[in-house]
XYZ file of C-alpha atoms in Angstrom:
532
model
C -55.159 65.131 -17.805
C -51.598 64.042 -17.111
C -51.805 61.380 -19.861
C -52.979 63.899 -22.477
C -50.200 66.278 -21.615
C -47.620 63.522 -22.061
C -49.086 62.224 -25.371
C -48.922 65.456 -27.328
C -45.190 66.089 -27.012
C -44.485 62.450 -28.029
C -46.720 62.777 -31.038
C -45.018 65.952 -32.122
C -41.596 64.293 -31.826
C -42.676 61.394 -34.028
C -44.109 63.744 -36.626
C -40.907 65.751 -36.809
C -38.897 62.517 -37.138
C -40.979 61.361 -40.150
C -40.597 64.728 -41.879
C -36.835 64.676 -41.455
C -36.665 61.125 -42.695
C -38.608 61.950 -45.850
C -36.375 64.955 -46.488
C -33.286 62.848 -46.122
C -34.514 60.274 -48.612
C -35.357 62.949 -51.149
C -31.889 64.425 -50.830
C -30.392 60.984 -51.709
C -32.580 60.789 -54.836
C -35.331 58.488 -53.597
C -38.670 60.032 -54.683
C -41.268 57.554 -53.674
C -40.876 55.070 -50.832
C -43.233 53.594 -48.325
C -42.667 53.339 -44.636
C -41.126 49.876 -44.923
C -38.676 51.144 -47.532
C -37.734 53.999 -45.283
C -36.823 51.711 -42.437
C -34.894 49.104 -44.525
C -32.947 51.327 -46.869
C -32.556 54.403 -44.795
C -31.473 53.097 -41.395
C -32.035 49.532 -40.308
C -30.715 47.459 -43.202
C -27.165 47.820 -41.843
C -28.349 46.822 -38.410
C -30.571 43.917 -39.339
C -27.825 41.691 -40.774
C -24.446 40.648 -39.413
C -22.007 37.735 -39.368
C -22.649 34.842 -36.989
C -20.631 32.184 -35.178
C -17.446 34.174 -34.762
C -14.800 31.685 -33.547
C -11.081 31.276 -33.232
C -10.106 28.624 -35.765
C -6.564 28.334 -34.356
C -4.217 30.169 -32.067
C -0.475 30.494 -31.643
C 1.647 32.516 -29.254
C 1.386 35.591 -31.529
C -1.664 35.028 -33.738
C -5.376 34.277 -33.718
C -7.043 32.904 -36.826
C -10.731 33.923 -36.586
C -13.572 32.680 -38.767
C -17.282 33.394 -39.160
C -20.455 32.503 -41.045
C -21.470 35.217 -43.520
C -25.055 36.545 -43.690
C -27.477 35.433 -46.419
C -27.775 38.983 -47.735
C -25.259 40.100 -50.345
C -25.956 43.824 -50.076
C -22.711 44.476 -48.156
C -19.461 45.134 -49.976
C -16.804 44.185 -47.383
C -15.930 43.020 -43.893
C -14.189 45.188 -41.353
C -12.209 43.247 -38.681
C -10.980 45.115 -35.626
C -9.065 43.841 -32.598
C -8.202 45.341 -29.241
C -6.250 44.067 -26.254
C -8.015 43.726 -22.939
C -6.345 44.538 -19.625
C -7.025 42.827 -16.301
C -10.141 44.928 -15.808
C -11.572 44.241 -19.271
C -10.781 47.688 -20.644
C -10.041 47.472 -24.386
C -7.144 49.179 -26.117
C -7.352 49.400 -29.913
C -4.583 47.471 -31.636
C -5.499 47.215 -35.339
C -8.102 46.677 -38.035
C -8.370 45.303 -41.562
C -10.917 45.650 -44.398
C -11.618 42.388 -46.213
C -13.535 41.404 -49.335
C -17.097 40.173 -48.944
C -16.113 36.653 -49.966
C -13.684 36.219 -47.058
C -14.818 34.086 -44.133
C -11.659 34.014 -41.945
C -8.717 36.188 -41.079
C -5.404 35.511 -39.283
C -4.591 38.303 -36.859
C -0.817 38.416 -36.290
C 1.857 40.269 -34.288
C 0.024 39.665 -31.042
C 1.458 39.210 -27.549
C 1.667 35.636 -26.129
C -0.892 34.677 -23.506
C -2.959 37.854 -23.803
C -6.674 38.083 -24.567
C -8.006 40.152 -27.482
C -11.453 41.562 -28.282
C -12.252 40.829 -31.949
C -15.151 42.372 -33.841
C -16.382 41.726 -37.422
C -18.711 44.216 -39.168
C -20.364 44.360 -42.581
C -19.471 47.397 -44.668
C -22.091 48.833 -47.054
C -21.772 51.018 -50.117
C -23.247 53.975 -48.330
C -20.330 53.879 -45.841
C -22.445 52.450 -43.109
C -21.678 49.351 -41.053
C -23.722 46.624 -39.536
C -23.866 45.845 -35.881
C -20.474 44.263 -34.969
C -20.215 40.609 -33.979
C -17.821 40.602 -31.028
C -15.956 37.927 -29.063
C -12.711 37.628 -27.125
C -9.907 35.125 -27.796
C -6.524 34.556 -26.118
C -3.192 33.722 -27.692
C -1.249 30.689 -26.477
C 1.211 31.617 -23.719
C 4.954 31.393 -24.298
C 7.110 28.786 -22.587
C 9.486 29.610 -19.790
C 13.193 29.853 -20.559
C 16.294 28.781 -18.638
C 14.332 25.909 -17.136
C 16.347 23.692 -14.790
C 15.495 21.009 -12.231
C 18.176 20.535 -9.598
C 18.681 18.413 -6.518
C 17.190 20.119 -3.508
C 18.699 20.512 -0.052
C 16.953 17.303 1.019
C 16.675 13.988 -0.762
C 12.880 14.341 -0.779
C 12.954 17.671 -2.652
C 13.660 18.834 -6.206
C 14.466 22.492 -6.853
C 13.078 24.179 -9.990
C 14.298 27.446 -11.540
C 13.162 29.291 -14.657
C 12.857 32.681 -16.340
C 9.316 34.002 -16.807
C 8.202 34.267 -20.447
C 7.146 37.434 -22.241
C 3.475 38.231 -22.532
C 0.585 37.505 -20.257
C 0.779 34.706 -17.648
C -1.782 33.518 -15.109
C 0.350 30.829 -13.415
C 2.682 27.912 -14.087
C 1.736 24.246 -13.905
C 4.190 21.442 -13.159
C 3.409 17.755 -13.677
C 5.887 15.196 -12.391
C 6.144 11.433 -12.133
C 8.685 8.803 -11.118
C 9.210 5.506 -12.958
C 5.658 5.317 -14.188
C 4.069 6.168 -10.859
C 0.972 8.333 -10.549
C 1.441 11.772 -12.094
C 1.272 14.584 -9.575
C 0.839 18.285 -10.162
C 1.775 21.550 -8.508
C 0.955 25.156 -9.382
C 3.392 28.079 -9.108
C 2.596 31.780 -9.234
C 4.181 34.309 -11.530
C 7.179 36.174 -10.146
C 9.633 34.216 -8.004
C 11.115 32.144 -10.830
C 11.772 29.156 -8.587
C 9.964 26.479 -6.592
C 10.226 23.086 -4.907
C 8.396 19.843 -5.553
C 8.417 16.609 -3.517
C 10.649 13.805 -4.762
C 11.009 10.081 -4.237
C 14.604 9.556 -3.062
C 16.734 7.691 -5.554
C 14.079 7.748 -8.286
C 14.400 9.168 -11.805
C 11.793 11.902 -12.219
C 10.234 13.416 -15.323
C 9.210 17.022 -14.618
C 7.057 18.885 -17.188
C 6.396 22.616 -16.882
C 3.700 24.659 -18.671
C 2.773 28.327 -18.762
C -0.992 28.802 -18.341
C -2.961 31.853 -19.432
C -6.722 32.062 -19.928
C -6.923 28.274 -19.620
C -4.502 27.753 -22.488
C -1.267 25.800 -21.947
C 2.045 26.630 -23.522
C 4.322 24.092 -25.131
C 5.962 21.821 -22.558
C 9.391 22.277 -21.042
C 10.645 18.894 -19.823
C 13.495 17.849 -17.549
C 14.626 14.475 -16.216
C 16.570 14.101 -12.999
C 17.409 11.384 -10.483
C 16.961 12.353 -6.855
C 19.615 11.472 -4.321
C 18.875 8.347 -2.269
C 17.729 8.707 1.291
C 20.322 9.029 4.004
C 20.379 5.544 5.533
C 19.836 5.074 9.231
C 21.550 1.902 10.364
C 21.653 -0.345 13.396
C 24.643 -2.537 14.266
C 24.086 -5.896 15.946
C 27.298 -7.705 16.846
C 28.460 -11.067 18.091
C 31.992 -12.109 18.932
C 32.737 -12.939 15.295
C 30.446 -10.798 13.140
C 28.490 -7.555 12.830
C 25.062 -7.364 11.226
C 24.253 -3.987 9.655
C 20.513 -3.411 9.395
C 18.719 -0.543 7.663
C 16.222 1.128 9.976
C 14.881 3.864 7.698
C 15.775 6.778 5.483
C 15.122 10.422 6.190
C 11.941 11.325 8.120
C 8.912 11.137 5.850
C 7.251 14.544 5.646
C 4.794 13.582 2.919
C 2.838 10.381 3.572
C 2.158 9.948 -0.151
C 5.803 9.211 -0.903
C 7.835 6.221 0.365
C 10.367 6.906 3.093
C 13.313 5.006 1.692
C 12.848 5.363 -2.057
C 15.165 3.610 -4.463
C 18.744 2.392 -3.982
C 20.894 0.580 -6.548
C 23.577 -0.578 -4.115
C 25.186 0.147 -0.754
C 28.789 0.783 0.167
C 29.494 -0.537 3.659
C 32.463 1.019 5.449
C 33.759 -0.381 8.725
C 36.907 -0.100 10.800
C 38.050 -1.174 14.218
C 39.232 1.205 16.894
C 42.719 2.714 16.715
C 42.881 2.309 12.939
C 42.589 5.137 10.452
C 41.346 3.404 7.306
C 37.902 1.993 6.672
C 37.478 -1.362 5.002
C 34.879 -1.112 2.240
C 32.553 -3.707 0.806
C 29.683 -3.493 -1.688
C 26.223 -4.825 -0.813
C 23.218 -5.032 -3.115
C 20.855 -4.713 -0.179
C 20.709 -4.460 3.587
C 20.917 -6.128 6.088
C 24.571 -6.892 5.446
C 26.664 -9.420 7.339
C 30.269 -8.457 8.134
C 32.373 -11.339 9.390
C 36.018 -11.608 10.283
C 35.854 -9.233 13.255
C 37.653 -9.421 16.562
C 35.842 -10.134 19.817
C 35.605 -7.503 22.533
C 36.572 -4.756 20.074
C 34.916 -1.446 19.241
C 33.987 -0.970 15.569
C 32.782 2.115 13.708
C 30.672 1.798 10.570
C 28.713 3.898 8.129
C 26.752 3.031 5.006
C 26.500 5.006 1.772
C 23.495 4.454 -0.491
C 24.063 4.843 -4.245
C 21.839 5.262 -7.287
C 22.917 5.479 -10.902
C 22.412 9.072 -12.045
C 23.038 10.774 -15.376
C 26.776 10.465 -15.822
C 27.495 10.131 -12.116
C 26.412 8.040 -9.169
C 24.434 9.944 -6.561
C 24.858 9.000 -2.937
C 23.911 9.781 0.636
C 25.791 8.524 3.689
C 24.534 7.515 7.085
C 25.956 8.965 10.311
C 28.712 7.009 12.013
C 27.534 4.145 14.194
C 29.530 2.267 16.800
C 29.314 -1.194 18.300
C 31.374 -3.342 20.629
C 31.726 -6.960 19.573
C 31.007 -9.544 22.224
C 33.716 -11.363 24.113
C 34.613 -14.730 22.649
C 33.401 -17.711 24.608
C 36.319 -19.731 26.029
C 36.796 -22.884 23.999
C 37.699 -26.184 25.515
C 40.723 -28.257 24.575
C 40.703 -29.827 21.145
C 41.517 -33.434 20.475
C 44.551 -33.521 18.175
C 43.630 -36.067 15.592
C 46.547 -37.339 13.520
C 48.991 -35.089 15.332
C 51.651 -37.823 15.245
C 51.113 -38.981 11.677
C 54.185 -38.589 9.444
C 56.318 -37.835 12.467
C 60.020 -38.097 11.662
C 62.342 -38.273 14.613
C 66.103 -38.115 15.042
C 68.242 -38.154 18.129
C 67.630 -34.436 18.887
C 64.635 -33.397 16.762
C 61.362 -34.628 15.419
C 58.758 -33.305 12.963
C 55.073 -33.370 13.591
C 52.087 -32.524 11.450
C 49.171 -30.267 12.509
C 46.204 -30.945 10.282
C 44.113 -28.101 8.873
C 41.234 -26.526 10.786
C 42.177 -27.900 14.191
C 41.545 -24.296 15.241
C 38.651 -22.307 13.818
C 37.783 -18.640 13.936
C 35.180 -18.980 16.687
C 37.064 -16.447 18.782
C 38.225 -14.352 15.844
C 40.971 -14.720 13.240
C 43.965 -16.812 14.317
C 46.720 -14.417 15.240
C 49.396 -16.553 16.880
C 50.256 -20.188 17.582
C 52.614 -21.735 20.165
C 54.059 -25.258 20.196
C 54.331 -26.817 23.675
C 56.695 -29.691 24.578
C 56.718 -31.890 27.643
C 57.502 -35.400 28.858
C 54.948 -37.905 30.052
C 56.749 -38.074 33.385
C 56.357 -34.319 33.924
C 52.573 -34.137 33.481
C 50.423 -33.812 36.565
C 47.810 -36.504 37.088
C 44.620 -35.671 35.210
C 46.242 -33.041 32.963
C 45.178 -33.354 29.321
C 46.762 -30.216 27.902
C 49.324 -27.507 28.607
C 49.074 -25.318 31.671
C 49.001 -21.737 30.390
C 49.925 -20.111 33.699
C 53.548 -19.792 32.643
C 55.092 -19.811 29.196
C 58.599 -21.194 29.754
C 61.205 -21.380 27.023
C 62.495 -24.884 26.337
C 66.033 -23.555 26.741
C 65.909 -24.439 30.451
C 63.349 -27.216 30.408
C 65.724 -30.094 31.096
C 67.310 -28.340 34.023
C 64.029 -27.476 35.725
C 62.318 -30.685 36.657
C 59.391 -28.863 38.220
C 58.304 -27.377 34.845
C 55.468 -29.330 33.372
C 56.025 -28.047 29.840
C 57.859 -25.448 27.791
C 57.271 -23.491 24.594
C 59.466 -24.545 21.719
C 58.037 -22.516 18.792
C 56.055 -19.322 18.241
C 54.328 -18.914 14.858
C 51.765 -16.660 13.236
C 48.242 -17.684 12.258
C 49.491 -19.369 9.105
C 52.165 -21.407 10.870
C 55.002 -19.146 9.752
C 57.724 -18.924 12.390
C 58.215 -15.580 14.090
C 61.996 -15.127 14.236
C 63.261 -13.285 17.294
C 65.145 -10.845 15.039
C 62.068 -9.891 13.051
C 60.122 -6.692 13.579
C 56.692 -6.911 15.075
C 54.350 -8.036 12.361
C 51.086 -6.359 11.586
C 48.083 -8.475 12.461
C 46.001 -9.920 9.682
C 42.485 -11.196 9.347
C 42.153 -14.902 8.721
C 38.511 -15.803 8.177
C 39.202 -19.570 8.138
C 40.848 -22.053 10.451
C 44.524 -22.875 10.617
C 46.222 -24.362 7.574
C 47.943 -27.739 7.585
C 51.467 -27.116 8.837
C 54.551 -29.096 10.020
C 56.774 -28.010 12.895
C 60.296 -29.195 13.759
C 60.964 -29.559 17.478
C 64.554 -29.248 18.706
C 66.182 -27.446 15.736
C 67.527 -24.696 18.041
C 65.684 -21.846 16.315
C 64.705 -18.865 18.444
C 61.232 -17.402 18.002
C 59.164 -14.819 19.826
C 55.576 -13.849 20.464
C 53.795 -11.339 18.250
C 54.302 -8.612 20.837
C 58.040 -9.448 20.955
C 57.968 -9.637 24.751
C 58.937 -13.290 25.144
C 61.512 -15.370 23.255
C 61.500 -19.132 23.020
C 64.528 -21.324 22.314
C 63.724 -24.529 20.464
C 66.443 -26.501 22.285
C 67.794 -29.912 21.277
C 65.892 -32.891 22.524
C 67.509 -35.751 24.367
C 68.009 -38.930 22.368
C 65.964 -41.987 23.068
C 63.531 -39.914 25.112
C 59.736 -39.807 24.958
C 58.138 -36.384 24.466
C 54.580 -35.181 24.107
C 53.424 -32.150 22.077
C 50.452 -29.762 22.130
C 49.599 -26.644 20.113
C 47.957 -23.452 21.325
C 46.351 -20.717 19.192
C 44.873 -17.347 20.025
C 43.306 -14.304 18.484
C 44.735 -10.865 19.019
C 42.243 -10.051 21.729
C 41.781 -13.375 23.499
C 43.762 -16.018 25.369
C 45.130 -19.248 23.971
C 43.039 -22.250 23.065
C 45.109 -25.443 23.257
C 44.956 -28.994 22.000
C 45.310 -32.020 24.199
C 48.718 -33.595 24.617
C 49.743 -35.890 21.807
C 50.751 -39.464 22.214
C 54.437 -39.861 23.236
C 56.995 -39.371 20.474
C 60.416 -40.914 21.117
C 63.635 -39.576 19.703
C 66.076 -41.980 18.156
C 68.901 -43.660 20.079
C 72.326 -42.041 19.980
C 74.154 -44.390 17.561
C 77.570 -42.980 18.421
C 77.039 -43.729 22.077
C 75.954 -47.258 21.318
C 78.991 -47.841 19.080
C 81.300 -46.382 21.711
C 79.859 -48.549 24.379
C 80.113 -51.556 22.116
C 83.785 -50.864 21.370
C 84.431 -50.276 25.013
C 82.782 -53.592 25.798
C 84.911 -55.351 23.226
C 88.072 -53.732 24.612
C 87.083 -54.716 28.122
C 86.310 -58.212 26.971
C 89.691 -58.464 25.237
C 91.407 -57.130 28.286
C 89.554 -59.599 30.433
C 90.499 -62.449 28.153
C 94.122 -61.367 27.976
C 94.170 -60.862 31.725
C 92.540 -64.215 32.233
C 95.072 -65.973 30.033
C 97.917 -64.222 31.779
C 96.486 -65.123 35.163
C 95.988 -68.739 34.044
C 99.533 -69.069 32.819
C 100.902 -67.518 35.983
C 98.840 -69.861 38.167
C 99.966 -72.878 36.130
C 103.631 -71.897 36.497
C 103.254 -71.603 40.260
C 101.774 -75.079 40.429
C 104.722 -76.582 38.545
C 107.123 -74.866 40.798
């Protein structure tokens, strides 16, 4: 009973629908049609055909070129293309439409917004002002590139700082790809809004940083920047001896990202070092560390720092280490040196003699030679077993002859190059001599007056006695150590006083003449007495 009740109303509805359909066809001038003709020409012909394979042939930042495959039927007279923008929730907003001829199979939609997605529909238009079912699909435009794109050095050597201005249009996010000297390309994503971001960097390396705008899986044109990161701040260790300092690189800045090296790249180092109580650093260039610094003084405090450099674009980038300090070791006391050839080419006179000190008798084992002293003595004054000067007292030779208990005296004071230090001269600044002493000649007994480097003690190079044997030794010291001395030379005798010899000879002759004359006189007187 329920089924019968439901069937009758449905039947009546269908009957009314057929009557209306027949009336409509008669109004349009169609007298005789069958049921199939009613469905095709009256209603469903516009719905049974449509375009297929609607695609985006190409896209730019402000256009979408769409194409399609036309239907086999030629009963339509035109295409109608409509496009609408879609918001984040997929709600369409009508933007525009265009009516095209039935032979057209593509259309370039222009004046669109970069990076946004559009809903595109293509319909067939018929002569009776009806339209087919639309073929619909959505297509995005290519996003616009960022502007004012810069890559700068970050606050740390392991960071690069990016800034940019967001582009117009729709943006999902930004993608950055970066590499260093052909290393593996890395990527990092940035959200829309802040306009800045950081990426890791290899210190001292030249980076290529590419930035893209991404929207609906489409990438904008690239914005590229190249920049060299600052080198790592070196951390150094100083290892010293009495004559040198070794500067060793421990590491760069702490490594926060295990993928990147700690040190990075360095083109060269600038090593700066100075000793205590001086204001200026001495600078040297090193291609790599460790670096050996010689020519230092023993038992002295030194301060050093190292600056790492890389060649940047138009300027050299650098990072400096903190100051490091070290105390050089005390120089080991050196024994007496044998003075080979000390007496060669010696030229003596009655009151002076020259002697020759060959090169490199003294080396820089205890530091650069700062001062030399020339000692004089006599073989008779030397204590048994003594091979060199006694450094307990430094007596001037001015009073040597009158003090028989002095074993030796100092005749000459000279600098590390053998230059005399006149007593009237100002105190000379010390110098660094990385090699031994030069070959030098000294004159003993020329009555010059010299003084020590500190100007505290003067030495008179007094005349020597003629026809007297003397022995000579030389002492040298660094600024911060005691003297190292040679052994005593072989005896050197001054020449005889010729004037004294001549005088004595004349006196002898006079005495002899007097004796002869006296003898003759005495003989004659004695002879006379005998006759008497």
